Amino acid sequence: MSREATAPPELVIPRHVGIIMDGNGRWAQKRGLPRLAGHRAGTENIRRVLEACVEFGIPVVTLYAFSTENWGRPPEEVRGLLALLERSIDRETEHLHRNGVQIRHIGRTDRLGPLFCDKIAQAVALTRNNRRLILNVALDYGGRAEIVDAVRRIVSDGVPAEAIDEALFSRYLYTADLPDPDLIIRTAGEMRLSNFLIWQAAYAEYYSTPTYWPDFDREELLQALKAFTARERRFGLVKQT
Ligand code: IPE
Ligand code: IPE
Ligand code: MG
């Protein structure tokens, strides 16, 4: 990951990319393997994609690792997937730290177990001064839960109704000091957000690829960035001629 940012000069680099890492189960099924083998391949793929993000000079990346809805999967899949994610924190933190990556967590922590939470807190503390890339790990994350949390904190802070506007509301979200995502990538072909960054992605560009997450590589990321570069973002305005 030591390469300097080397995005081809014609690419427009988003300030923040969100990635919905989907298709681990189908990747495994296609190979006649158990779903957990897909999750293993999926967690192992994170390093390769983050290296490409650093190479292209993307400043902020949010990875959707586990949703508030994913608790509803069979208990052995939930246990296995969370164990794999916990292990990737063990395995990757030092490497990410050496490469200037600041690790953050967005989502709830009360259901993850104290050991897992400690590991997350340690990774966050160790890497807090890194500036090359901010990696947000969305783990036990749900956009609606995030909005409900924000409303609760606004109320408990006694903020008067007339002081509440979009800027204030954004500051109460988990992503308070970060730019909104410019690009949301979803692997495995589905055309939905599945409760990911639903407030922040209001004006994001969407890119969906049929490739399953474990096969998503640098070249696929480059394709997504090229598609983003070709988009005309209008933000509700009329095109200037
Ligand atoms: C993505 O892969 C991982 C998580 C949602 C946690 P899936 O497990 O959703 O894979 P598919 O969608 O069943 O193929
Ligand atoms: C979204 O994928 C959640 C993550 C990638 C963590 P899902 O596989 O859970 O989404 P749905 O069920 O297809 O909407
Ligand atoms: Mg899925």
mmCIF file of C-alpha atoms and ligand atoms in Angstrom:
data_model
loop_
_atom_site.group_PDB
_atom_site.id
_atom_site.type_symbol
_atom_site.label_atom_id
_atom_site.label_comp_id
_atom_site.label_asym_id
_atom_site.label_seq_id
_atom_site.Cartn_x
_atom_site.Cartn_y
_atom_site.Cartn_z
ATOM 1 C CA MET A 1 0.000 0.000 0.000
ATOM 2 C CA SER A 2 3.036 2.221 -0.213
ATOM 3 C CA ARG A 3 2.236 3.542 -3.679
ATOM 4 C CA GLU A 4 1.427 7.225 -3.834
ATOM 5 C CA ALA A 5 -1.947 8.352 -5.138
ATOM 6 C CA THR A 6 -1.723 7.676 -8.853
ATOM 7 C CA ALA A 7 -5.201 8.182 -10.219
ATOM 8 C CA PRO A 8 -5.165 8.594 -13.991
ATOM 9 C CA PRO A 9 -5.322 12.375 -14.546
ATOM 10 C CA GLU A 10 -8.684 12.309 -16.329
ATOM 11 C CA LEU A 11 -10.489 10.708 -13.381
ATOM 12 C CA VAL A 12 -12.681 12.715 -11.037
ATOM 13 C CA ILE A 13 -12.021 11.314 -7.572
ATOM 14 C CA PRO A 14 -15.006 11.319 -5.184
ATOM 15 C CA ARG A 15 -14.362 12.809 -1.743
ATOM 16 C CA HIS A 16 -16.219 9.933 -0.138
ATOM 17 C CA VAL A 17 -17.065 6.497 -1.551
ATOM 18 C CA GLY A 18 -19.514 4.141 0.165
ATOM 19 C CA ILE A 19 -19.326 0.464 -0.719
ATOM 20 C CA ILE A 20 -22.118 -2.061 -0.150
ATOM 21 C CA MET A 21 -20.078 -5.269 -0.086
ATOM 22 C CA ASP A 22 -22.756 -7.697 -1.270
ATOM 23 C CA GLY A 23 -22.748 -11.151 -2.875
ATOM 24 C CA ASN A 24 -20.544 -13.218 -0.562
ATOM 25 C CA GLY A 25 -23.256 -15.873 -0.242
ATOM 26 C CA ARG A 26 -23.803 -16.157 -3.993
ATOM 27 C CA TRP A 27 -20.037 -16.247 -4.599
ATOM 28 C CA ALA A 28 -19.836 -19.281 -2.306
ATOM 29 C CA GLN A 29 -22.959 -20.917 -3.693
ATOM 30 C CA LYS A 30 -21.581 -20.688 -7.224
ATOM 31 C CA ARG A 31 -18.592 -22.722 -6.023
ATOM 32 C CA GLY A 32 -20.621 -25.222 -4.008
ATOM 33 C CA LEU A 33 -19.142 -23.831 -0.775
ATOM 34 C CA PRO A 34 -20.860 -22.862 2.505
ATOM 35 C CA ARG A 35 -21.908 -19.199 2.833
ATOM 36 C CA LEU A 36 -19.221 -18.608 5.445
ATOM 37 C CA ALA A 37 -16.536 -19.437 2.870
ATOM 38 C CA GLY A 38 -17.935 -16.510 0.890
ATOM 39 C CA HIS A 39 -17.742 -14.256 3.935
ATOM 40 C CA ARG A 40 -14.141 -15.345 4.480
ATOM 41 C CA ALA A 41 -13.234 -14.499 0.873
ATOM 42 C CA GLY A 42 -15.166 -11.239 1.256
ATOM 43 C CA THR A 43 -13.323 -10.085 4.374
ATOM 44 C CA GLU A 44 -10.018 -11.042 2.738
ATOM 45 C CA ASN A 45 -10.886 -8.846 -0.233
ATOM 46 C CA ILE A 46 -11.098 -5.716 1.898
ATOM 47 C CA ARG A 47 -7.320 -5.218 1.914
ATOM 48 C CA ARG A 48 -7.018 -5.334 -1.870
ATOM 49 C CA VAL A 49 -9.811 -2.796 -2.395
ATOM 50 C CA LEU A 50 -8.508 -0.428 0.287
ATOM 51 C CA GLU A 51 -5.073 -0.516 -1.314
ATOM 52 C CA ALA A 52 -6.672 0.538 -4.580
ATOM 53 C CA CYS A 53 -8.595 3.319 -2.773
ATOM 54 C CA VAL A 54 -5.288 4.633 -1.393
ATOM 55 C CA GLU A 55 -3.695 4.348 -4.821
ATOM 56 C CA PHE A 56 -6.496 6.403 -6.407
ATOM 57 C CA GLY A 57 -6.347 8.992 -3.646
ATOM 58 C CA ILE A 58 -9.905 8.550 -2.343
ATOM 59 C CA PRO A 59 -9.957 10.438 0.978
ATOM 60 C CA VAL A 60 -12.922 8.749 2.710
ATOM 61 C CA VAL A 61 -14.307 5.233 2.280
ATOM 62 C CA THR A 62 -17.255 3.727 4.126
ATOM 63 C CA LEU A 63 -17.588 -0.053 3.978
ATOM 64 C CA TYR A 64 -20.953 -1.625 4.791
ATOM 65 C CA ALA A 65 -19.878 -4.707 6.737
ATOM 66 C CA PHE A 66 -22.941 -5.677 8.796
ATOM 67 C CA SER A 67 -26.392 -4.104 8.870
ATOM 68 C CA THR A 68 -28.875 -3.817 11.712
ATOM 69 C CA GLU A 69 -31.045 -6.180 9.649
ATOM 70 C CA ASN A 70 -28.304 -8.807 9.269
ATOM 71 C CA TRP A 71 -28.964 -9.961 12.868
ATOM 72 C CA GLY A 72 -32.010 -11.725 11.439
ATOM 73 C CA ARG A 73 -29.867 -14.264 9.550
ATOM 74 C CA PRO A 74 -29.376 -17.786 10.953
ATOM 75 C CA PRO A 75 -27.411 -17.559 14.231
ATOM 76 C CA GLU A 76 -24.470 -19.610 12.945
ATOM 77 C CA GLU A 77 -24.044 -17.261 9.976
ATOM 78 C CA VAL A 78 -24.228 -14.185 12.251
ATOM 79 C CA ARG A 79 -21.694 -15.699 14.658
ATOM 80 C CA GLY A 80 -19.362 -16.789 11.871
ATOM 81 C CA LEU A 81 -19.524 -13.502 9.995
ATOM 82 C CA LEU A 82 -18.931 -11.404 13.117
ATOM 83 C CA ALA A 83 -16.000 -13.660 14.088
ATOM 84 C CA LEU A 84 -14.495 -13.108 10.627
ATOM 85 C CA LEU A 85 -14.936 -9.345 10.919
ATOM 86 C CA GLU A 86 -13.375 -9.383 14.387
ATOM 87 C CA ARG A 87 -10.437 -11.364 13.010
ATOM 88 C CA SER A 88 -9.968 -8.900 10.163
ATOM 89 C CA ILE A 89 -9.590 -6.105 12.711
ATOM 90 C CA ASP A 90 -6.854 -8.198 14.404
ATOM 91 C CA ARG A 91 -5.187 -8.922 11.088
ATOM 92 C CA GLU A 92 -5.499 -5.595 9.286
ATOM 93 C CA THR A 93 -5.192 -2.850 11.904
ATOM 94 C CA GLU A 94 -1.392 -2.767 12.050
ATOM 95 C CA HIS A 95 -1.102 -2.842 8.255
ATOM 96 C CA LEU A 96 -3.685 -0.085 7.874
ATOM 97 C CA HIS A 97 -1.959 1.993 10.543
ATOM 98 C CA ARG A 98 1.405 1.700 8.783
ATOM 99 C CA ASN A 99 -0.264 2.919 5.628
ATOM 100 C CA GLY A 100 -1.789 6.021 7.158
ATOM 101 C CA VAL A 101 -5.369 4.790 7.367
ATOM 102 C CA GLN A 102 -7.595 6.216 10.095
ATOM 103 C CA ILE A 103 -10.118 3.629 11.224
ATOM 104 C CA ARG A 104 -13.539 4.694 12.443
ATOM 105 C CA HIS A 105 -16.667 2.784 13.306
ATOM 106 C CA ILE A 106 -20.234 3.801 12.552
ATOM 107 C CA GLY A 107 -23.153 1.895 13.995
ATOM 108 C CA ARG A 108 -24.247 0.494 17.322
ATOM 109 C CA THR A 109 -21.821 -1.134 19.718
ATOM 110 C CA ASP A 110 -24.108 -2.521 22.422
ATOM 111 C CA ARG A 111 -24.809 -5.816 20.632
ATOM 112 C CA LEU A 112 -21.304 -6.665 19.441
ATOM 113 C CA GLY A 113 -19.912 -7.944 22.744
ATOM 114 C CA PRO A 114 -17.302 -6.267 24.958
ATOM 115 C CA LEU A 115 -14.218 -7.941 23.428
ATOM 116 C CA PHE A 116 -15.156 -6.972 19.901
ATOM 117 C CA CYS A 117 -15.950 -3.424 21.064
ATOM 118 C CA ASP A 118 -12.585 -3.163 22.800
ATOM 119 C CA LYS A 119 -10.808 -4.197 19.620
ATOM 120 C CA ILE A 120 -12.702 -1.600 17.626
ATOM 121 C CA ALA A 121 -11.929 1.083 20.227
ATOM 122 C CA GLN A 122 -8.232 0.160 20.198
ATOM 123 C CA ALA A 123 -8.018 0.268 16.392
ATOM 124 C CA VAL A 124 -9.763 3.652 16.393
ATOM 125 C CA ALA A 125 -7.454 5.023 19.110
ATOM 126 C CA LEU A 126 -4.268 3.708 17.465
ATOM 127 C CA THR A 127 -5.061 5.207 14.059
ATOM 128 C CA ARG A 128 -6.795 8.441 15.073
ATOM 129 C CA ASN A 129 -4.055 10.766 13.817
ATOM 130 C CA ASN A 130 -3.664 9.132 10.408
ATOM 131 C CA ARG A 131 -4.653 11.322 7.503
ATOM 132 C CA ARG A 132 -4.113 9.450 4.264
ATOM 133 C CA LEU A 133 -7.483 7.736 4.118
ATOM 134 C CA ILE A 134 -10.404 7.688 6.533
ATOM 135 C CA LEU A 135 -11.976 4.238 6.669
ATOM 136 C CA ASN A 136 -15.424 4.112 8.206
ATOM 137 C CA VAL A 137 -16.524 0.616 9.024
ATOM 138 C CA ALA A 138 -20.318 0.406 9.114
ATOM 139 C CA LEU A 139 -20.878 -2.457 11.523
ATOM 140 C CA ASP A 140 -24.243 -3.026 13.166
ATOM 141 C CA TYR A 141 -25.136 0.018 11.127
ATOM 142 C CA GLY A 142 -28.566 1.062 9.904
ATOM 143 C CA GLY A 143 -29.450 4.430 8.407
ATOM 144 C CA ARG A 144 -32.819 4.582 10.126
ATOM 145 C CA ALA A 145 -31.312 3.705 13.521
ATOM 146 C CA GLU A 146 -28.737 6.446 12.957
ATOM 147 C CA ILE A 147 -31.475 8.993 12.270
ATOM 148 C CA VAL A 148 -33.478 7.893 15.318
ATOM 149 C CA ASP A 149 -30.322 8.181 17.468
ATOM 150 C CA ALA A 150 -29.720 11.673 16.120
ATOM 151 C CA VAL A 151 -33.283 12.754 16.938
ATOM 152 C CA ARG A 152 -32.960 11.374 20.462
ATOM 153 C CA ARG A 153 -29.733 13.273 21.077
ATOM 154 C CA ILE A 154 -31.132 16.496 19.620
ATOM 155 C CA VAL A 155 -34.104 16.215 21.982
ATOM 156 C CA SER A 156 -31.994 15.312 25.017
ATOM 157 C CA ASP A 157 -29.672 18.250 24.271
ATOM 158 C CA GLY A 158 -32.743 20.492 24.438
ATOM 159 C CA VAL A 159 -32.166 21.967 20.985
ATOM 160 C CA PRO A 160 -35.040 24.366 20.215
ATOM 161 C CA ALA A 161 -37.165 23.419 17.184
ATOM 162 C CA GLU A 162 -36.264 26.573 15.266
ATOM 163 C CA ALA A 163 -32.525 25.809 15.598
ATOM 164 C CA ILE A 164 -32.896 22.477 13.782
ATOM 165 C CA ASP A 165 -31.856 22.609 10.152
ATOM 166 C CA GLU A 166 -30.119 20.195 7.769
ATOM 167 C CA ALA A 167 -26.632 21.287 8.802
ATOM 168 C CA LEU A 168 -27.366 20.805 12.493
ATOM 169 C CA PHE A 169 -29.016 17.462 11.853
ATOM 170 C CA SER A 170 -25.984 16.243 9.876
ATOM 171 C CA ARG A 171 -23.766 17.087 12.830
ATOM 172 C CA TYR A 172 -25.764 14.642 14.972
ATOM 173 C CA LEU A 173 -25.171 11.742 12.583
ATOM 174 C CA TYR A 174 -22.315 9.231 12.967
ATOM 175 C CA THR A 175 -20.609 10.892 9.988
ATOM 176 C CA ALA A 176 -20.748 14.387 11.543
ATOM 177 C CA ASP A 177 -17.439 15.789 10.283
ATOM 178 C CA LEU A 178 -17.238 13.931 6.977
ATOM 179 C CA PRO A 179 -18.357 14.938 3.500
ATOM 180 C CA ASP A 180 -21.454 13.168 2.180
ATOM 181 C CA PRO A 181 -20.676 10.249 -0.124
ATOM 182 C CA ASP A 182 -20.361 11.278 -3.770
ATOM 183 C CA LEU A 183 -20.435 7.691 -4.987
ATOM 184 C CA ILE A 184 -22.123 4.560 -3.655
ATOM 185 C CA ILE A 185 -20.907 1.290 -5.164
ATOM 186 C CA ARG A 186 -22.927 -1.881 -4.743
ATOM 187 C CA THR A 187 -21.576 -5.259 -5.779
ATOM 188 C CA ALA A 188 -23.678 -8.302 -6.766
ATOM 189 C CA GLY A 189 -26.169 -6.430 -8.910
ATOM 190 C CA GLU A 190 -28.915 -5.288 -6.549
ATOM 191 C CA MET A 191 -30.329 -1.780 -7.036
ATOM 192 C CA ARG A 192 -31.077 -0.791 -3.474
ATOM 193 C CA LEU A 193 -29.502 0.972 -0.515
ATOM 194 C CA SER A 194 -30.515 -1.599 2.125
ATOM 195 C CA ASN A 195 -30.550 1.103 4.823
ATOM 196 C CA PHE A 196 -27.020 2.360 4.038
ATOM 197 C CA LEU A 197 -26.264 6.072 4.593
ATOM 198 C CA ILE A 198 -29.834 6.961 3.675
ATOM 199 C CA TRP A 199 -29.545 10.610 4.766
ATOM 200 C CA GLN A 200 -25.983 11.179 3.557
ATOM 201 C CA ALA A 201 -26.488 9.562 0.133
ATOM 202 C CA ALA A 202 -29.320 11.908 -0.863
ATOM 203 C CA TYR A 203 -27.271 13.212 -3.809
ATOM 204 C CA ALA A 204 -24.750 10.404 -4.254
ATOM 205 C CA GLU A 205 -24.210 8.807 -7.620
ATOM 206 C CA TYR A 206 -25.037 5.093 -7.643
ATOM 207 C CA TYR A 207 -22.986 2.411 -9.340
ATOM 208 C CA SER A 208 -24.004 -1.219 -9.335
ATOM 209 C CA THR A 209 -21.891 -4.033 -10.735
ATOM 210 C CA PRO A 210 -22.941 -7.689 -11.119
ATOM 211 C CA THR A 211 -19.534 -8.776 -9.745
ATOM 212 C CA TYR A 212 -19.747 -10.462 -6.337
ATOM 213 C CA TRP A 213 -17.807 -8.713 -3.569
ATOM 214 C CA PRO A 214 -14.985 -11.303 -3.218
ATOM 215 C CA ASP A 215 -14.161 -10.757 -6.932
ATOM 216 C CA PHE A 216 -14.340 -6.939 -6.840
ATOM 217 C CA ASP A 217 -10.816 -5.693 -7.510
ATOM 218 C CA ARG A 218 -8.780 -2.632 -8.494
ATOM 219 C CA GLU A 219 -9.959 -2.842 -12.096
ATOM 220 C CA GLU A 220 -13.609 -2.940 -10.990
ATOM 221 C CA LEU A 221 -13.022 0.079 -8.764
ATOM 222 C CA LEU A 222 -11.426 1.884 -11.672
ATOM 223 C CA GLN A 223 -14.519 1.136 -13.796
ATOM 224 C CA ALA A 224 -16.722 2.600 -11.063
ATOM 225 C CA LEU A 225 -14.561 5.735 -10.896
ATOM 226 C CA LYS A 226 -14.715 6.099 -14.679
ATOM 227 C CA ALA A 227 -18.506 5.802 -14.571
ATOM 228 C CA PHE A 228 -18.579 8.425 -11.797
ATOM 229 C CA THR A 229 -16.338 10.723 -13.831
ATOM 230 C CA ALA A 230 -18.796 10.512 -16.740
ATOM 231 C CA ARG A 231 -21.834 11.423 -14.614
ATOM 232 C CA GLU A 232 -23.275 14.886 -14.801
ATOM 233 C CA ARG A 233 -24.229 15.979 -11.307
ATOM 234 C CA ARG A 234 -26.954 18.590 -11.338
ATOM 235 C CA PHE A 235 -28.171 18.789 -7.724
ATOM 236 C CA GLY A 236 -31.609 19.803 -8.936
ATOM 237 C CA LEU A 237 -30.330 22.726 -11.013
ATOM 238 C CA VAL A 238 -30.428 23.415 -14.728
ATOM 239 C CA LYS A 239 -27.338 22.505 -16.715
ATOM 240 C CA GLN A 240 -25.108 25.539 -17.418
ATOM 241 C CA THR A 241 -24.407 25.962 -21.142
HETATM 242 C C1 IPE B 1 -22.706 -9.584 1.846
HETATM 243 O O1 IPE B 1 -22.943 -10.818 1.274
HETATM 244 C C2 IPE B 1 -22.300 -9.678 3.297
HETATM 245 C C3 IPE B 1 -23.332 -9.172 4.205
HETATM 246 C C4 IPE B 1 -24.515 -8.781 3.876
HETATM 247 C C5 IPE B 1 -23.027 -9.124 5.594
HETATM 248 P P1 IPE B 1 -24.319 -11.598 1.438
HETATM 249 O O2 IPE B 1 -24.181 -12.570 2.558
HETATM 250 O O3 IPE B 1 -25.463 -10.685 1.558
HETATM 251 O O4 IPE B 1 -24.345 -12.357 0.050
HETATM 252 P P2 IPE B 1 -25.632 -12.704 -0.813
HETATM 253 O O5 IPE B 1 -26.360 -11.421 -1.052
HETATM 254 O O6 IPE B 1 -26.436 -13.679 -0.023
HETATM 255 O O7 IPE B 1 -25.082 -13.290 -2.073
HETATM 256 C C1 IPE B 2 -26.484 -5.124 2.603
HETATM 257 O O1 IPE B 2 -26.515 -6.391 2.045
HETATM 258 C C2 IPE B 2 -25.734 -5.159 3.917
HETATM 259 C C3 IPE B 2 -24.293 -5.344 3.811
HETATM 260 C C4 IPE B 2 -23.612 -5.446 2.699
HETATM 261 C C5 IPE B 2 -23.600 -5.362 5.062
HETATM 262 P P1 IPE B 2 -27.724 -7.397 2.314
HETATM 263 O O2 IPE B 2 -27.433 -8.618 1.540
HETATM 264 O O3 IPE B 2 -27.950 -7.554 3.772
HETATM 265 O O4 IPE B 2 -28.952 -6.591 1.702
HETATM 266 P P2 IPE B 2 -30.338 -7.115 1.128
HETATM 267 O O5 IPE B 2 -30.874 -8.098 2.118
HETATM 268 O O6 IPE B 2 -30.044 -7.769 -0.190
HETATM 269 O O7 IPE B 2 -31.175 -5.888 0.969
HETATM 270 MG MG MG B 3 -26.740 -9.882 0.205
#
